[in-house]
PDB file of C-alpha atoms in Angstrom:
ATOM      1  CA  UNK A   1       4.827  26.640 -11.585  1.00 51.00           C
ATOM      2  CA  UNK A   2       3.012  29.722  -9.769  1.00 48.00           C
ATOM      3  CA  UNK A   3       2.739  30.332  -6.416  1.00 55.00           C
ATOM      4  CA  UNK A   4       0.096  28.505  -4.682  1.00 75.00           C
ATOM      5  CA  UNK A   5      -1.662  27.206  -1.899  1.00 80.00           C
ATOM      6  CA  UNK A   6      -0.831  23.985  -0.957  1.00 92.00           C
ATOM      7  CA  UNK A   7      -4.227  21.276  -0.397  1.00 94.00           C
ATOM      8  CA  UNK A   8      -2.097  19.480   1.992  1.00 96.00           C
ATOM      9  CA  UNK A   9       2.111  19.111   2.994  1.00 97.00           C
ATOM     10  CA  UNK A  10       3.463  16.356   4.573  1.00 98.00           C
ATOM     11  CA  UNK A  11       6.768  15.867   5.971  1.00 98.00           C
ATOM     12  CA  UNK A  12       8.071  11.848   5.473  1.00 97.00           C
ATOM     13  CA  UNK A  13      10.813  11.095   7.817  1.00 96.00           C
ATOM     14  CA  UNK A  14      13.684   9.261   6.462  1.00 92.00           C
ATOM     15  CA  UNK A  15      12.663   5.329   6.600  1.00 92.00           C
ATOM     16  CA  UNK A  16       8.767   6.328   6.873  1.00 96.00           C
ATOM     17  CA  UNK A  17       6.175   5.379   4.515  1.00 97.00           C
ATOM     18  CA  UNK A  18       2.836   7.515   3.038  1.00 97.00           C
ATOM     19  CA  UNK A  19       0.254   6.359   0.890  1.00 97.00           C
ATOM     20  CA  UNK A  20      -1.967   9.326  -0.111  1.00 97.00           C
ATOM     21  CA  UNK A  21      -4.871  10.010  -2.829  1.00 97.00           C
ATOM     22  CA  UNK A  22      -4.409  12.637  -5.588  1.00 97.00           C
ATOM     23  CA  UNK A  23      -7.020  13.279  -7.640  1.00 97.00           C
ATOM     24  CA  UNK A  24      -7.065  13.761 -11.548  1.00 97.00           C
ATOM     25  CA  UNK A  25      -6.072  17.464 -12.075  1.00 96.00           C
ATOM     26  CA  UNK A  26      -4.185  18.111  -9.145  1.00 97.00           C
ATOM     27  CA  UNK A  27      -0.259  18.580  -9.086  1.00 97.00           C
ATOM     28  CA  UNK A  28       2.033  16.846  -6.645  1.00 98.00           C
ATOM     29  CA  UNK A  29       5.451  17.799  -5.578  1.00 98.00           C
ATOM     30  CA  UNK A  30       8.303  15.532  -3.904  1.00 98.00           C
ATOM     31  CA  UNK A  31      10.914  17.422  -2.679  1.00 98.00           C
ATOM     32  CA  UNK A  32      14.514  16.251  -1.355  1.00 97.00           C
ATOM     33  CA  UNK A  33      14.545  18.495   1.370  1.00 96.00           C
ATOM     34  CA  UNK A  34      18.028  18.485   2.250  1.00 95.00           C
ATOM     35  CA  UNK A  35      19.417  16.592  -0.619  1.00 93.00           C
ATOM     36  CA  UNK A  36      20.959  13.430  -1.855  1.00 91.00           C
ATOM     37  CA  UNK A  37      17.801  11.685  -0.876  1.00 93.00           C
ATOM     38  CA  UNK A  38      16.021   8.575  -2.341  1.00 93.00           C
ATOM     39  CA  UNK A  39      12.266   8.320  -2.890  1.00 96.00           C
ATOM     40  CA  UNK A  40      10.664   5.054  -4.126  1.00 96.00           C
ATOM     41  CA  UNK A  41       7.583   5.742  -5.088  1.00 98.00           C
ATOM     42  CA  UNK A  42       4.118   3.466  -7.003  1.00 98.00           C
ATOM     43  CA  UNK A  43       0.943   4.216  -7.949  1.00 98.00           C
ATOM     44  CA  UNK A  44      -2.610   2.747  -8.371  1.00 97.00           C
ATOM     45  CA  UNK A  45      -5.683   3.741 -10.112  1.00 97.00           C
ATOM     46  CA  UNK A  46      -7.122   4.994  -6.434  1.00 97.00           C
ATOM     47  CA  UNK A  47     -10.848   4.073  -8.602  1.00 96.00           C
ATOM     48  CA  UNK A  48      -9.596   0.475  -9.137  1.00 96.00           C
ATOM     49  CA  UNK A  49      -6.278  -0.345  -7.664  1.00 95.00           C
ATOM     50  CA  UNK A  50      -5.869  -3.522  -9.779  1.00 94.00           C
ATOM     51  CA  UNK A  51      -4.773  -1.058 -12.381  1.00 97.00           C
ATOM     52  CA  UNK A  52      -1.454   0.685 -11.200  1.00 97.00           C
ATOM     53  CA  UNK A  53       1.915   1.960 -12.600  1.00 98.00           C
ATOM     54  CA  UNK A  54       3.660   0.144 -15.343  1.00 98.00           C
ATOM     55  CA  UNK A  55       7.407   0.577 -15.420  1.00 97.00           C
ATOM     56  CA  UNK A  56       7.201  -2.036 -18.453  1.00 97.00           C
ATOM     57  CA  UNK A  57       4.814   0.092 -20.577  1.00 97.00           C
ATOM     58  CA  UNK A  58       6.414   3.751 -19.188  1.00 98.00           C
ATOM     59  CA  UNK A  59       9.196   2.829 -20.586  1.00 97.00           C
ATOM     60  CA  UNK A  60       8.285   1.229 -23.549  1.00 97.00           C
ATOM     61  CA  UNK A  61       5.980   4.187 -24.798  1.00 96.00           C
ATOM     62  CA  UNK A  62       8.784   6.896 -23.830  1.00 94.00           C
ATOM     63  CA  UNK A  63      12.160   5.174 -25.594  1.00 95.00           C
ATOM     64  CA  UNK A  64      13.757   5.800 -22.159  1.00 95.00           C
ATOM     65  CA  UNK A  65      14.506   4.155 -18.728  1.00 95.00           C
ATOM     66  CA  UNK A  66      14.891   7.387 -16.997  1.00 96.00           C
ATOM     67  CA  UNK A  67      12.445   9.654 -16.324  1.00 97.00           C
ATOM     68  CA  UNK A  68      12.384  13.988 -16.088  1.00 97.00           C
ATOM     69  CA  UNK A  69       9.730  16.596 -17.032  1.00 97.00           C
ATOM     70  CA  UNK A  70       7.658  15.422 -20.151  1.00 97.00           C
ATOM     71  CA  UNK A  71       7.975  11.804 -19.238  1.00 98.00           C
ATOM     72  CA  UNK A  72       4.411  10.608 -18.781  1.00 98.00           C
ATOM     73  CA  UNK A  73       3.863   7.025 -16.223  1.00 98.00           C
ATOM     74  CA  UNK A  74       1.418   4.703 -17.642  1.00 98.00           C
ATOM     75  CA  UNK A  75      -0.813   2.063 -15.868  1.00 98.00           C
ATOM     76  CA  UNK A  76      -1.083  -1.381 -16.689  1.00 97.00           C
ATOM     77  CA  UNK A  77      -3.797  -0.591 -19.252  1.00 97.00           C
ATOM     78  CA  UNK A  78      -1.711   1.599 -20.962  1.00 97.00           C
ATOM     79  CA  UNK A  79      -3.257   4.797 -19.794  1.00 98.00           C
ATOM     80  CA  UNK A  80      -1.296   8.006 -18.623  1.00 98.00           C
ATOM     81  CA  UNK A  81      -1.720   7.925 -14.721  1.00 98.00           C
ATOM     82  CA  UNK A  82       1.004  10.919 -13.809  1.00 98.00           C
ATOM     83  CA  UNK A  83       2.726  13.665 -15.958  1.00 98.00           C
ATOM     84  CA  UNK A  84       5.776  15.538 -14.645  1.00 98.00           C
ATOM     85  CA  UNK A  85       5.614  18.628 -15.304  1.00 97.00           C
ATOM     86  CA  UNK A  86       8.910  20.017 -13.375  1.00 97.00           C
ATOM     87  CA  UNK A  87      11.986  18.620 -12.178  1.00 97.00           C
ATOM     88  CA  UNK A  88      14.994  20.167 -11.223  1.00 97.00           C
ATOM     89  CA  UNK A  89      17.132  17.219 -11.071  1.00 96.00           C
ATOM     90  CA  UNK A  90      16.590  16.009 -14.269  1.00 95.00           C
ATOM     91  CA  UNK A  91      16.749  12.092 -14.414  1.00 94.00           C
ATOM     92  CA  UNK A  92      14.991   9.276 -11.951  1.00 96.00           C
ATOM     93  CA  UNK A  93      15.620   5.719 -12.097  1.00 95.00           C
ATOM     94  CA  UNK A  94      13.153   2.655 -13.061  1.00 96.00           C
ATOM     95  CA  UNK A  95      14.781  -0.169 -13.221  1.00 94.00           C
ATOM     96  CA  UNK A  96      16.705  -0.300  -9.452  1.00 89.00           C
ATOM     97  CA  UNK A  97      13.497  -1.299  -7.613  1.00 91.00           C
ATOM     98  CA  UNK A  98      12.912  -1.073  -3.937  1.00 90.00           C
ATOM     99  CA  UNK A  99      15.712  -2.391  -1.576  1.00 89.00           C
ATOM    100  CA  UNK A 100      14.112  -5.288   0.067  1.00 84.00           C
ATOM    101  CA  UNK A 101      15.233  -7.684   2.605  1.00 83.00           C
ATOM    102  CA  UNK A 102      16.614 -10.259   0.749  1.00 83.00           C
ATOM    103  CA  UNK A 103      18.867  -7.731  -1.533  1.00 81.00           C
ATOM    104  CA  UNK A 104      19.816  -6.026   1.410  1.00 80.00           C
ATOM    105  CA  UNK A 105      21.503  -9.442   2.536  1.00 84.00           C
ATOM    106  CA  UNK A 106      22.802 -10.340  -1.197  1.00 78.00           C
ATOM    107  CA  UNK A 107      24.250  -6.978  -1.654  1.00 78.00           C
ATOM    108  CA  UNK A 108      25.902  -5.754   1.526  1.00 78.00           C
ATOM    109  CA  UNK A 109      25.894  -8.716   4.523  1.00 79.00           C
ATOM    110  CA  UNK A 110      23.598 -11.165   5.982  1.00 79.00           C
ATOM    111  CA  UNK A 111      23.617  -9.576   9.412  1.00 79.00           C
ATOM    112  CA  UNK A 112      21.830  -6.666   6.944  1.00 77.00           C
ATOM    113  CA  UNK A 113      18.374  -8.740   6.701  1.00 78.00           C
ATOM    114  CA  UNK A 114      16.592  -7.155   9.605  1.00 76.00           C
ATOM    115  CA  UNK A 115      17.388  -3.385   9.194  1.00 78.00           C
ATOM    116  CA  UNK A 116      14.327  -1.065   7.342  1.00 84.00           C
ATOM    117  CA  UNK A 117      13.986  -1.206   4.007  1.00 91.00           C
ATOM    118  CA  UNK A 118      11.398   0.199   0.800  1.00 93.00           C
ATOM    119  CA  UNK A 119       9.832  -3.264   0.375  1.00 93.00           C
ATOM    120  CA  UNK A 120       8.595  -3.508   3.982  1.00 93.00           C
ATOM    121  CA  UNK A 121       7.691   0.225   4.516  1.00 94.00           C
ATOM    122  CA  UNK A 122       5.481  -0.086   1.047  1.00 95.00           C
ATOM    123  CA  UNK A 123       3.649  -2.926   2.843  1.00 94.00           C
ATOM    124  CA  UNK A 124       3.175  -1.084   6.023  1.00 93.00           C
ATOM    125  CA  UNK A 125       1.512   1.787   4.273  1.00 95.00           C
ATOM    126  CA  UNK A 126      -0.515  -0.642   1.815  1.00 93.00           C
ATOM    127  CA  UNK A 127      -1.676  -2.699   5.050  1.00 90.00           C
ATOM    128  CA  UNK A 128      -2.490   0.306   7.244  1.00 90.00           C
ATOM    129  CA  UNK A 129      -4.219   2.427   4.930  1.00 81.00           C
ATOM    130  CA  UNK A 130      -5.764  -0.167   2.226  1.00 82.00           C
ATOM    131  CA  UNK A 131      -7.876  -3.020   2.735  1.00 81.00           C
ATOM    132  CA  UNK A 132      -7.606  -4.530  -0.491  1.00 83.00           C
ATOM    133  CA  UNK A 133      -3.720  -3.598  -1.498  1.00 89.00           C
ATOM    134  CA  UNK A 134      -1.685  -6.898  -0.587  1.00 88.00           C
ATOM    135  CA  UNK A 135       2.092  -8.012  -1.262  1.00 88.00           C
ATOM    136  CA  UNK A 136       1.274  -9.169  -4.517  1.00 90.00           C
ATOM    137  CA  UNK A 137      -0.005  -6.081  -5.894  1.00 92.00           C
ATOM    138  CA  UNK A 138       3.737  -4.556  -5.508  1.00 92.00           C
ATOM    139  CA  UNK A 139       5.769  -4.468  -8.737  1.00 93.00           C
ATOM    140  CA  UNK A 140       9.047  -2.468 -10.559  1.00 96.00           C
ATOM    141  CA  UNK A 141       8.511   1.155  -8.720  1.00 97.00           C
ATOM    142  CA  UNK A 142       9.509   4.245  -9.443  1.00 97.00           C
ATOM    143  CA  UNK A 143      12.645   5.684  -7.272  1.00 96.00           C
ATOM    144  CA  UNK A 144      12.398   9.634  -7.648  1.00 97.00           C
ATOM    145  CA  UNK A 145      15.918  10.876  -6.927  1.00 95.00           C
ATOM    146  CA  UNK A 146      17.834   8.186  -7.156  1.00 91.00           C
ATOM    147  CA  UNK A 147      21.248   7.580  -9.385  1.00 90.00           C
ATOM    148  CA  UNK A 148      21.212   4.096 -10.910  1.00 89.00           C
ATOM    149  CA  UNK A 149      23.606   4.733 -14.473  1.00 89.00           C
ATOM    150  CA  UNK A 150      23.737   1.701 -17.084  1.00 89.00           C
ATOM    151  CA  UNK A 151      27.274   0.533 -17.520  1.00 89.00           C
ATOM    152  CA  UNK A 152      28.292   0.126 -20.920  1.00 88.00           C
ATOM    153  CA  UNK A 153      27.999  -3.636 -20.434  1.00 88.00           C
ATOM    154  CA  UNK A 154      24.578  -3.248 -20.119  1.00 87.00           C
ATOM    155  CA  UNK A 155      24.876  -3.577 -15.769  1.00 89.00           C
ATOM    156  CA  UNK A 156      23.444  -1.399 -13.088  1.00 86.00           C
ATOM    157  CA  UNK A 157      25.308   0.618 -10.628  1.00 86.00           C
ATOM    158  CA  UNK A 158      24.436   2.950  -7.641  1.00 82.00           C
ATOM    159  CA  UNK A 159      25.996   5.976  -7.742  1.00 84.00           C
ATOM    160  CA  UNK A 160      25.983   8.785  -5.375  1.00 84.00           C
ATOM    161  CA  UNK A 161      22.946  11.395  -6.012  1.00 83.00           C
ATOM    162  CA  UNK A 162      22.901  14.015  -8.226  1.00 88.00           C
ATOM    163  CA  UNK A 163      19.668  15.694  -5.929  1.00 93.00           C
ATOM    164  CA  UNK A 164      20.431  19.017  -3.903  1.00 94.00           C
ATOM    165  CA  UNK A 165      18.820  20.524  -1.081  1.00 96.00           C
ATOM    166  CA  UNK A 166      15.269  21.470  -2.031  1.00 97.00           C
ATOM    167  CA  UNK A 167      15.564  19.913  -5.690  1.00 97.00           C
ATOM    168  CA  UNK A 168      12.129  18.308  -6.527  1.00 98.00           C
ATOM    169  CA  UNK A 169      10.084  16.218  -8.980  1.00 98.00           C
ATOM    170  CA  UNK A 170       6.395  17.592  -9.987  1.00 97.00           C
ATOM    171  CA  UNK A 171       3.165  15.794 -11.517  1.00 98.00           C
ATOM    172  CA  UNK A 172      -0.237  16.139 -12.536  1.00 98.00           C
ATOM    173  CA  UNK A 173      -2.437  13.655 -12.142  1.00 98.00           C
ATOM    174  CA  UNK A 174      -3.936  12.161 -14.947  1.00 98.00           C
ATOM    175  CA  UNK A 175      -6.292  10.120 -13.140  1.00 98.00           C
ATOM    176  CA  UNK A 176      -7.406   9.464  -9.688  1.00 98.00           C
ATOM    177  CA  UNK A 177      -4.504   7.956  -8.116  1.00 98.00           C
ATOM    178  CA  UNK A 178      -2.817   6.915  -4.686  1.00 97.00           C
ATOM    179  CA  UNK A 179       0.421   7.860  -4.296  1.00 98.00           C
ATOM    180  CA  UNK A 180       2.335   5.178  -2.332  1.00 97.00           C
ATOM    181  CA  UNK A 181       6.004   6.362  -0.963  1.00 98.00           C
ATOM    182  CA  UNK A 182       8.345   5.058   0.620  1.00 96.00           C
ATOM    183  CA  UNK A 183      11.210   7.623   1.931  1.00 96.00           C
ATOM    184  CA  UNK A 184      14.535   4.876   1.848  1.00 92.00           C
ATOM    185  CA  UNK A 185      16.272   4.222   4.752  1.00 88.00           C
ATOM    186  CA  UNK A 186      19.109   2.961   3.261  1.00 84.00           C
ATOM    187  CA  UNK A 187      22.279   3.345   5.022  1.00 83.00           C
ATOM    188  CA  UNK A 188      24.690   0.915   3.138  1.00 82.00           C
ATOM    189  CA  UNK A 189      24.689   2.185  -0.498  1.00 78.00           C
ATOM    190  CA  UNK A 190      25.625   5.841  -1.323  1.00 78.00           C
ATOM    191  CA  UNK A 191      21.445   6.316  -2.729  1.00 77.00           C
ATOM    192  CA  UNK A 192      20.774   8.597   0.297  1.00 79.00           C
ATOM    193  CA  UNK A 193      24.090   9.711   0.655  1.00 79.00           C
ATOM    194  CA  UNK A 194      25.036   7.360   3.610  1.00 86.00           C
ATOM    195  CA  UNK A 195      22.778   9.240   6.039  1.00 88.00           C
ATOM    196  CA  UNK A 196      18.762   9.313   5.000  1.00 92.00           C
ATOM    197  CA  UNK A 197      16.737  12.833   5.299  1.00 94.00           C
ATOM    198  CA  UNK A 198      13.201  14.008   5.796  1.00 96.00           C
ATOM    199  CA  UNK A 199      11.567  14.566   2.123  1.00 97.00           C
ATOM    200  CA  UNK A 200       8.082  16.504   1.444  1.00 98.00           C
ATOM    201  CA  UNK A 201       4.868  15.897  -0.196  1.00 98.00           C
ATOM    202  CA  UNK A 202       2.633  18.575  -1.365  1.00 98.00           C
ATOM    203  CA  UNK A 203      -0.698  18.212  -3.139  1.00 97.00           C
ATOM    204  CA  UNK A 204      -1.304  21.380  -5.253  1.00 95.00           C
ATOM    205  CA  UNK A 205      -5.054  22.088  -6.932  1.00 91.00           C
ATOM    206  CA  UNK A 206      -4.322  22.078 -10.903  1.00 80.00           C
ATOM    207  CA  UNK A 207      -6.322  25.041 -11.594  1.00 69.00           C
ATOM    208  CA  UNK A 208      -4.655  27.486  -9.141  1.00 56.00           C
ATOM    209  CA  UNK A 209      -0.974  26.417  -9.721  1.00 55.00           C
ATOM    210  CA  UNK A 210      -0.781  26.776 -13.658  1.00 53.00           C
TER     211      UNK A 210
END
């Protein structure tokens, strides 16, 4: 992409949540500022929010579970929400979801339960900023950075990142949409590299940055 302005940047401390609108035509960029960072991220149709991102259908229409530049997200109505149109890390992961409480405790230790996690930092932002985005409208999300390799047995694993410092994932819009984010915390599994980062989001106008 060109040089442009930026519409807005915001800097998401590790563990922090941001739910912000980007409208149809505009470009979005998540960056892994220092590296070896996990983003989850979903998305609604910010003109109807009962429509949102589809990891069922993305995947589906695309013949792959990971996702790089070309790879287009589709909405529960099967309509393109989000294209990316750059990425300079070159594979994302659908299919590990957001850490949650309750994995948290199956995965690394009961006394894990209460510590931050995606799940609850989606909610926050959903609660805070939305009045009519609940628990139940949260389903398979998008996690922008993250390494989660198929085994040949058909398993999942979590691997350690293959991000850098200042590596990032850009999108158009394809729709009006709210971007919700949810910059992990996690400090038991090697998806932020033991020790979670700051990451930026910048909102781009379309016409200026081709």
């Amino acid at each position: 992409m060109n040089a442009a302005t930026p519409i807005s940047s915001t800097t998401v401390r590790a563990g922090a949540p941001l739910l912000a609108p980007v409208r149809a035509g505009q470009i979005c960029r998540i960056i892994d500022t220092l590296g070896n960072e996990a983003v989850d991220a979903f998305f609604f149709n910010a003109d109807d929010p009962i429509e949102r991102y589809s990891a069922v259908d993305t995947i589906r229409a695309q013949r792959n579970v990971y996702l790089t530049t070309g790879s287009t997200l589709l909405s529960t109505e099967n309509r393109p929400m989000l294209t990316i149109l750059a990425d300079t890390v070159g594979r994302h992961d659908t299919l590990g979801g957001a850490c949650a409480s309750e994995s948290n405790t199956v995965r690394y230790a009961h006394s894990k339960k209460f510590m931050h996690n995606c799940r609850d930092s989606f909610l926050i932002a959903m609660l805070s900023d939305h009045d009519d985005l609940t628990k139940r409208d949260l389903t398979a999300n998008v996690n922008f950075f993250m390494n989660v390799p198929i085994t040949p047995q058909g398993g999942l694993t979590f691997e350690d990142g293959i991000s850098g410092p200042g590596h990032y994932v850009e999108m158009r819009a394809q729709m009006n949409v709210l971007v919700l984010l949810s910059n992990c915390p996690q400090l038991n599994n090697p998806c932020s590299g033991f020790n979670p980062t700051p990451i930026e989001f910048v909102v781009y106008d379309g016409a200026s940055a081709d």
